[in-house]
């Protein structure tokens, strides 16, 4: 486990910025009570029950919310309460080489002048956001906590879109390999990718409808101009959904393609077997015929018996070859 | 059949707790008429028609409700009446070793200050709930009958989620076995699991929409704070539904995977047959040729006739091997 | 055709019961005009155009209704008019042995104090209802025509559920036979059952939504307490629909199972062919080699030539057997 | 092309009937301006741009309507305007023997006292309607233009239902042939029928929702009693839709059946090959063994060597036959 | 890159027409400020960030709109703002010979008296529109900017329908080739076409719902008569959607057809192998039998031994041929 303090506080306004690493509840409460139009971003990088329970007491959210934060199997959702919002989301770690496709459970609580971000493991995709706030670049410092909330969701959706794009590219590479008749793509690889895609879909799909709640029932402190920015997020979520459907169909096509290529190969193999057998089995019989040891087989004594037998065999083989060429099997 | 009394009464409030095993209608009526803010939980562990009819008389519910309780094939549903609710649900018994995947028919009637639980067989998943009430742990004793109703549904949904999780793990194990080329997974096993999943789905799916009625048309005596707890149940029902869809797709993928692996195996088998036949059938013919008994076969008298024939056969075999290597069949 | 009168009248109230077989329009009109709170149930067991047209005149329904009664291909539907309802339904005759799966076209017209039942052929599923009325058992005699209407629909839906159950059992038996590797199930049998199921589904499915109209736009004379009973019918229709979906998926699984078992069988057959061929084709070649008649084949004169050749053949066969055992084909 | 006048006028009321073939715009305008409660049915049996443009001027409809009439690829639709309706529909020509499955583009414009029918080619399915009007049979002469509009749609839907029925019968015949193991059904035939069905579906499906607009937003001059008749059309459109779904599933089942029968046949063929090979390949090896020319093969000199060899071969063949009978392959 | 000015201005009214190629912001602003009921059509044929940013300043649209214009992966959409609309669409380049199926990202901004068209690359499908404006033909010059907007969308939808038609024809040609047993169609070709269709569908499908927004929430300056024209576009979008579904099903049928034809071919190949093997393997055994070298084989000395053996072999071969003819394999 972490030995460094697991709670980080970022207080900012257009003019000010302070940052604080602490494990003391008191310090956090003091920080939150500071005035001067500050936005307080509290980062908790552990889902230790005691820490979350402490946060529950400080921020006064419902114990069911605490349960949802601690239940790392919970699907994404957005609950809008009178004076705060609660969002569950998943951060993914995807890499082609990796065996397991992992996800991390993340909870976000948005209040009028503060935002609480709780996550399973240290480290996340929001470091560029923290840097922008520190440096005062971009427009986050100009906004309130709702704008920060938008920026976090926007970053998350971009994170999803990137992973989707990587998956799509990998699927396309596999498809091209199969189309070009290469042996490098195995069924196992395709099946495993389909599994990863299904799992990612399960943990992002609910977000698409859930985030829309911010539009239909926005919390009172949510700025109208931020809602305009949220529209941009909805567009990207719609793209995400479209891309999922597209990838899903692509993977199914890929599996079918694999199957068809296998059928084609079996068909090829059978053709070669049939061609060879059909030519040689009948003439082997003719050879066997004149290998019989009957005392009275006149052909064996003929002068041109041997060449005649050879001719018969050549004729049979030729007829078979002609037949199979016409069928298109040779 | 049971010889012990089939009816159990639990009367509780924040301060009091009494428990009673009885077969006497009178005792039950007396107990129900007790005052002092008690919640009465009546447990009937049989669906004997006479017992249910007696309960109908005591609790004054509709005879159609009685019919639904007795009809063990009835799908889950929630009926909200003026002064009570009626819920049908199924408890499952699932174990990998078991041949049959069984379910038990359960009816719940919720009144303002009492709850009637009727079930097909003795024994159920609610014993921890009874223990918590007895010991006064948790918050059930602080609530009314509607909170008890929530706790029972919550326990049921958790019961479903656990079974789903077991099924998912089993499907994943089978999938991994197939991917690693093991022989241990049979088609019959997969098909039987799909059957179990379909059956479980049939008897839980309706619950997802039915339970939502408690939100859209809550009975008058249902507490607002309990509705907040019901929201938590809806989230879990949504997860349940998602997990079903996920498992369903997984089982279909599993069947397909089995089929593809079989096709791959047939393809392998055919390749070996073709390789062996294609090499040996033509040279067997050559051998047969020189096994013929024609009197006038000059090659047979040649000094190097035998090694020459061997050479021809080696050349033919070599050519075939070269061809099939290039095709990737050897 | 029938020579007995095709029209039967049942007049009943809580206290009275009269029954009448007639072909006279006048008698029917007289009967209908009788007072005293009687319910008049008119049974017409033919769809002869003249008879239906006569009924149209007596009961004054729309000529389009007449057309629908006479059109035996019409889908089930419920039309609610100002002073009457019109229901089309199908009665099925299903038996495992029967070649054809037949259905009968039935029209029901419900008026405030009478009910007209018209059907294609004599004999139906409602004889127990008629008996209950005659004997005054059950609660039909206590109700009005709307309650009789409910009883008829309830009987019909139970009739459907029974047929579904028979189908499900038959499908399960076939599935079990396939899983146990028995030969008794043929593809034709499965396909024919799917056809029957589709046909039954076509002629019951519309009923599910149509009957709900009685709730959304009940006729003025429809009693509120009867609507409560109709809710019970809706539950059963929902079960019917669920069972259809379940059977449909089961039959598709069954067909797939048949296909997979066939593929497994082909795979088995190919393995045996490959095993036998792979062992014997190479050693047959070796035997053929020493069957050649070259004058100068030193091996033939060796003392241990024969045992040596046998040894070579045993070695080849052994190698092949080892290879195929490792592949799991033997 | 036609040389006879392409425009036909039918003017009728309950008492009067006149008919007119003309190419003169003036005559048409005069006819339309006639009073006396006449309904004017104008038939234009060409989609020549100049003729349609002339009609646009006379009847004063929008130029977009003209474009839709001229665009023979347009899907069916119903546009309801303030003082008129515009309907696009397709008439089909289907015959089993015919190579192409053709359709004809038809536009209908309904005004308060006139109806304009425009179609691609001369000849249509409405001749019985024209005859009924001429002879005054049926109830068309008693109605206004809206009733004529209903009669035309009703005739069209009956036309569709008939074609569907022919298709269904043909599919059933093919299915029965396949089930009885006949060779007469080819894949090409099934595929072509699926194509025809898809095409017909494409050009009738939109009608089902479009015609419903007449109910939700009826034009002001549309009689209420005619709407009752339209309900009958909706019922038939619903049947049409149901029949399409039914046929669609049937054709898919048919294709699958074809595939399964083919797989069964391949399985049969492989079994015969395996049976013959498995019996004869091993014993042919034994025969080859004693065809070897080694000088020192003691068995060859044994007295009962030949019968012994025959016995060995019979034993091998018998063993193979026993094995394959037990497998059910013989 | 282009060296000519990337911005083109077209100013028109019913009477006037001016055209301007420029890179100067000032010129554009001056042009836009011109009065006299002119419509200003600004064409920007690059998505260079600086150019788009400059347009943002001139036309005062939101920076999120700028981002959407620059994001060439954005799905089609229509945003309706208070005083302007923003449309994203894709122009496709499809040709059978081409390897890649490309699309171009296009943004349209519609204001009360101006329209801004931004596109990725120079050259588009709207040149006929520009020509019609210049020549004053058609009715564009009579309308305002909203009518121009309609004309552009109408042209785009016609462009999509044309590409769909080409795809459909190509799919039909491939299908016919397969049905006629030609070898020219490869699986790769079908798969690639399915890919193209999916991609095109992804980038046109959203348009169908998005464009409808112009009807449900039209901008204040949008003329009612233009909305009538938009209805025509909706009809064509509906046709587009129908055609997509139709093509999609067709391509799936095509892939299945390919698979069935392959299965039929494999079945044919196996039949030939089985026929040849079944006839010759048994008689080759008989020949081998009499090729054995036992000293004591009485048949070998019989006078008619050889013809008798030939007779036996002919009988065996004849029996096999008879059996296989009856099976329909020969
Ligand atoms: Mg986890
Ligand atoms: Mg983390
Ligand atoms: Mg973004
Ligand atoms: Mg971005
Ligand atoms: Mg955007
Ligand atoms: Mg939007
Ligand atoms: Mg296959
Ligand atoms: Mg049971
Ligand atoms: Mg209900
Ligand atoms: Mg129990
Ligand atoms: Mg829970
Ligand atoms: Mg729990
Ligand atoms: Mg929760
Ligand atoms: Mg919720
Ligand atoms: Mg019938
Ligand atoms: Mg009957
Ligand atoms: Mg019932
Ligand atoms: Mg019930
Ligand atoms: Mg197969
Ligand atoms: Mg045409
Ligand atoms: Mg015509
Ligand atoms: Mg009709
Ligand atoms: Mg009719
Ligand atoms: Mg009708
Ligand atoms: Mg209706
Ligand atoms: Mg691009
Ligand atoms: Mg361009
Ligand atoms: Mg157009
Ligand atoms: Mg056009
Ligand atoms: Mg149009
Ligand atoms: Mg329209």
XYZ file of N, CA, C and O in Angstrom, chain C residues 29-110:
328
model
N -85.069 -13.923 -31.036
C -85.447 -12.550 -30.712
C -86.325 -12.544 -29.463
O -86.116 -11.740 -28.560
N -87.277 -13.443 -29.407
C -88.137 -13.520 -28.221
C -87.314 -13.758 -26.966
O -87.518 -13.099 -25.939
N -86.420 -14.698 -27.072
C -85.578 -15.033 -25.935
C -84.779 -13.822 -25.469
O -84.685 -13.534 -24.275
N -84.188 -13.107 -26.438
C -83.367 -11.938 -26.098
C -84.204 -10.844 -25.439
O -83.701 -10.079 -24.609
N -85.486 -10.755 -25.818
C -86.333 -9.701 -25.276
C -86.889 -10.023 -23.892
O -87.462 -9.162 -23.236
N -86.724 -11.279 -23.481
C -87.134 -11.655 -22.121
C -86.477 -10.734 -21.107
O -85.307 -10.358 -21.261
N -87.171 -10.400 -20.081
C -86.568 -9.531 -19.062
C -86.157 -10.320 -17.841
O -86.033 -11.533 -17.886
N -85.883 -9.633 -16.750
C -85.572 -10.297 -15.489
C -84.097 -10.506 -15.253
O -83.686 -11.460 -14.625
N -83.270 -9.576 -15.811
C -81.839 -9.628 -15.518
C -81.154 -10.871 -16.032
O -80.110 -11.281 -15.517
N -81.695 -11.481 -17.093
C -81.081 -12.672 -17.663
C -79.875 -12.322 -18.529
O -79.846 -11.280 -19.187
N -78.842 -13.181 -18.496
C -77.760 -13.106 -19.476
C -78.069 -14.118 -20.576
O -78.402 -15.265 -20.292
N -77.984 -13.690 -21.848
C -78.284 -14.565 -22.986
C -76.993 -14.951 -23.702
O -76.319 -14.097 -24.269
N -76.638 -16.231 -23.659
C -75.448 -16.694 -24.371
C -75.905 -17.468 -25.612
O -76.471 -18.549 -25.506
N -75.640 -16.867 -26.802
C -76.055 -17.482 -28.057
C -74.848 -18.164 -28.694
O -73.825 -17.513 -28.941
N -74.956 -19.463 -28.938
C -73.866 -20.224 -29.544
C -74.213 -20.588 -30.975
O -75.202 -21.289 -31.203
N -73.425 -20.141 -31.932
C -73.643 -20.511 -33.338
C -72.422 -21.301 -33.785
O -71.317 -20.766 -33.843
N -72.649 -22.593 -34.101
C -71.504 -23.453 -34.393
C -71.331 -23.700 -35.891
O -71.078 -24.818 -36.340
N -71.474 -22.634 -36.661
C -71.219 -22.689 -38.097
C -70.893 -21.271 -38.542
O -71.320 -20.306 -37.924
N -70.062 -21.152 -39.608
C -69.833 -19.821 -40.162
C -70.503 -19.725 -41.533
O -69.982 -19.110 -42.462
N -71.669 -20.334 -41.636
C -72.462 -20.213 -42.856
C -72.885 -18.751 -43.026
O -73.369 -18.119 -42.072
N -72.646 -18.208 -44.230
C -72.897 -16.784 -44.463
C -74.324 -16.381 -44.096
O -74.540 -15.306 -43.504
N -75.321 -17.217 -44.435
C -76.711 -16.827 -44.165
C -76.987 -16.755 -42.679
O -77.703 -15.867 -42.205
N -76.416 -17.690 -41.943
C -76.630 -17.693 -40.493
C -76.006 -16.447 -39.871
O -76.618 -15.759 -39.052
N -74.748 -16.133 -40.307
C -74.071 -14.967 -39.729
C -74.808 -13.683 -40.099
O -74.973 -12.776 -39.277
N -75.278 -13.620 -41.362
C -76.041 -12.440 -41.797
C -77.326 -12.282 -40.953
O -77.705 -11.160 -40.596
N -77.981 -13.398 -40.635
C -79.192 -13.351 -39.789
C -78.838 -12.796 -38.411
O -79.542 -11.933 -37.859
N -77.701 -13.276 -37.874
C -77.246 -12.767 -36.572
C -76.968 -11.270 -36.648
O -77.294 -10.512 -35.732
N -76.373 -10.834 -37.772
C -76.100 -9.401 -37.968
C -77.391 -8.597 -37.828
O -77.416 -7.550 -37.188
N -78.453 -9.119 -38.422
C -79.724 -8.395 -38.372
C -80.293 -8.361 -36.952
O -80.774 -7.340 -36.490
N -80.210 -9.498 -36.258
C -80.765 -9.568 -34.904
C -79.986 -8.674 -33.944
O -80.559 -7.870 -33.212
N -78.638 -8.786 -34.002
C -77.820 -8.074 -33.010
C -77.371 -6.690 -33.489
O -76.748 -5.944 -32.748
N -77.685 -6.380 -34.766
C -77.384 -5.052 -35.338
C -75.907 -4.672 -35.224
O -75.565 -3.600 -34.727
N -75.020 -5.567 -35.651
C -73.607 -5.146 -35.718
C -73.255 -4.762 -37.150
O -74.059 -4.954 -38.073
N -72.063 -4.176 -37.338
C -71.630 -3.617 -38.631
C -71.371 -4.740 -39.632
O -70.920 -5.803 -39.260
N -71.624 -4.487 -40.915
C -71.371 -5.518 -41.928
C -69.881 -5.852 -42.013
O -69.509 -6.961 -42.403
N -68.993 -4.905 -41.620
C -67.551 -5.201 -41.615
C -67.241 -6.283 -40.570
O -66.350 -7.108 -40.761
N -67.987 -6.249 -39.470
C -67.845 -7.288 -38.444
C -68.241 -8.642 -39.032
O -67.542 -9.644 -38.835
N -69.335 -8.674 -39.770
C -69.745 -9.906 -40.461
C -68.628 -10.417 -41.358
O -68.291 -11.608 -41.357
N -68.024 -9.492 -42.119
C -66.940 -9.903 -43.018
C -65.780 -10.524 -42.223
O -65.208 -11.527 -42.627
N -65.450 -9.910 -41.104
C -64.344 -10.417 -40.272
C -64.660 -11.796 -39.705
O -63.769 -12.640 -39.571
N -65.938 -12.015 -39.356
C -66.326 -13.328 -38.826
C -66.196 -14.384 -39.915
O -65.748 -15.503 -39.669
N -66.548 -13.995 -41.127
C -66.533 -14.962 -42.226
C -65.123 -15.201 -42.780
O -64.846 -16.237 -43.380
N -64.221 -14.241 -42.566
C -62.843 -14.368 -43.074
C -62.019 -15.199 -42.092
O -61.444 -14.682 -41.134
N -61.936 -16.494 -42.355
C -61.294 -17.403 -41.381
C -59.777 -17.227 -41.296
O -59.126 -17.855 -40.469
N -59.205 -16.370 -42.150
C -57.770 -16.080 -42.047
C -57.478 -14.849 -41.198
O -56.325 -14.454 -41.039
N -58.531 -14.212 -40.681
C -58.337 -12.956 -39.950
C -57.526 -13.209 -38.676
O -57.714 -14.207 -37.987
N -56.647 -12.273 -38.379
C -55.868 -12.358 -37.148
C -56.760 -12.020 -35.949
O -57.747 -11.317 -36.108
N -56.409 -12.498 -34.757
C -57.158 -12.127 -33.555
C -57.181 -10.617 -33.372
O -56.207 -9.940 -33.692
N -58.281 -10.101 -32.883
C -58.363 -8.670 -32.579
C -59.531 -8.419 -31.655
O -60.430 -9.259 -31.522
N -59.500 -7.268 -31.008
C -60.626 -6.840 -30.185
C -61.020 -5.442 -30.632
O -60.196 -4.516 -30.597
N -62.253 -5.276 -31.082
C -62.775 -3.956 -31.426
C -63.774 -3.567 -30.355
O -64.705 -4.321 -30.058
N -63.582 -2.391 -29.769
C -64.531 -1.904 -28.770
C -65.412 -0.849 -29.407
O -64.915 0.182 -29.867
N -66.711 -1.111 -29.500
C -67.668 -0.143 -30.043
C -68.462 0.479 -28.891
O -68.300 0.095 -27.738
N -69.337 1.407 -29.251
C -70.070 2.133 -28.194
C -70.841 1.194 -27.269
O -70.735 1.276 -26.057
N -71.618 0.284 -27.868
C -72.480 -0.553 -27.025
C -72.149 -2.039 -27.083
O -72.897 -2.863 -26.566
N -71.012 -2.374 -27.738
C -70.617 -3.791 -27.761
C -69.129 -3.932 -28.056
O -68.470 -2.973 -28.454
N -68.614 -5.131 -27.813
C -67.224 -5.468 -28.160
C -67.245 -6.582 -29.180
O -68.170 -7.417 -29.162
N -66.206 -6.648 -30.005
C -66.093 -7.736 -30.966
C -64.684 -8.329 -30.860
O -63.690 -7.617 -31.019
N -64.625 -9.622 -30.590
C -63.339 -10.298 -30.410
C -63.194 -11.423 -31.427
O -64.115 -12.228 -31.603
N -62.032 -11.478 -32.088
C -61.711 -12.637 -32.930
C -60.616 -13.421 -32.221
O -59.640 -12.844 -31.739
N -60.799 -14.735 -32.139
C -59.758 -15.574 -31.539
C -59.680 -16.892 -32.308
O -60.501 -17.165 -33.178
N -58.658 -17.679 -32.013
C -58.442 -18.962 -32.675
C -58.408 -20.065 -31.624
O -57.748 -19.898 -30.585
N -59.081 -21.166 -31.902
C -58.948 -22.354 -31.053
C -58.076 -23.356 -31.801
O -58.244 -23.547 -33.009
N -57.097 -23.942 -31.119
C -56.154 -24.841 -31.781
C -56.460 -26.293 -31.470
O -56.986 -26.628 -30.409
N -56.122 -27.165 -32.396
C -56.138 -28.590 -32.097
C -54.737 -29.092 -32.361
O -54.255 -29.068 -33.492
N -54.068 -29.491 -31.298
C -52.680 -29.925 -31.399
C -52.562 -31.319 -30.818
O -53.028 -31.602 -29.729
N -51.966 -32.200 -31.533
C -51.636 -33.506 -30.960
C -50.380 -33.989 -31.662
O -50.215 -33.815 -32.865
N -49.477 -34.567 -30.889
C -48.175 -34.982 -31.418
C -48.295 -35.875 -32.642
O -47.545 -35.748 -33.588
N -49.277 -36.767 -32.606
C -49.417 -37.694 -33.704
C -49.922 -37.047 -34.983
O -49.571 -37.445 -36.077
N -50.733 -36.001 -34.824
C -51.405 -35.394 -35.976
C -50.430 -34.778 -36.985
O -49.458 -34.145 -36.627
N -50.766 -34.933 -38.247
C -49.928 -34.357 -39.296
C -50.109 -32.857 -39.339
O -49.182 -32.096 -39.290
N -51.369 -32.424 -39.421
C -51.630 -30.988 -39.506
C -51.946 -30.402 -38.131
O -52.583 -31.027 -37.306
N -51.503 -29.187 -37.961
C -51.773 -28.448 -36.741
C -52.900 -27.486 -37.100
O -52.662 -26.488 -37.782
N -54.138 -27.793 -36.686
C -55.274 -27.012 -37.163
C -55.709 -25.937 -36.183
O -55.472 -26.032 -34.992
N -56.365 -24.943 -36.730
C -56.960 -23.922 -35.865
C -58.355 -23.616 -36.389
O -58.663 -23.820 -37.558
N -59.166 -23.104 -35.476
C -60.556 -22.805 -35.806
C -60.805 -21.327 -35.534
O -60.377 -20.787 -34.518
N -61.529 -20.696 -36.458
C -61.823 -19.267 -36.371
C -63.055 -19.046 -35.500
O -64.107 -19.652 -35.753
N -62.953 -18.171 -34.494
C -64.050 -17.944 -33.554
C -64.279 -16.446 -33.366
O -63.320 -15.691 -33.197
N -65.535 -16.032 -33.424
C -65.884 -14.638 -33.164
C -66.753 -14.528 -31.924
O -67.625 -15.371 -31.703
N -66.497 -13.505 -31.107
C -67.314 -13.280 -29.912
C -67.844 -11.856 -29.945
O -67.070 -10.914 -30.145
N -69.137 -11.706 -29.777
C -69.739 -10.369 -29.677
C -70.337 -10.232 -28.289
O -71.193 -11.013 -27.895
N -69.862 -9.195 -27.572
C -70.340 -8.994 -26.202
C -71.244 -7.763 -26.149
O -70.826 -6.664 -26.526
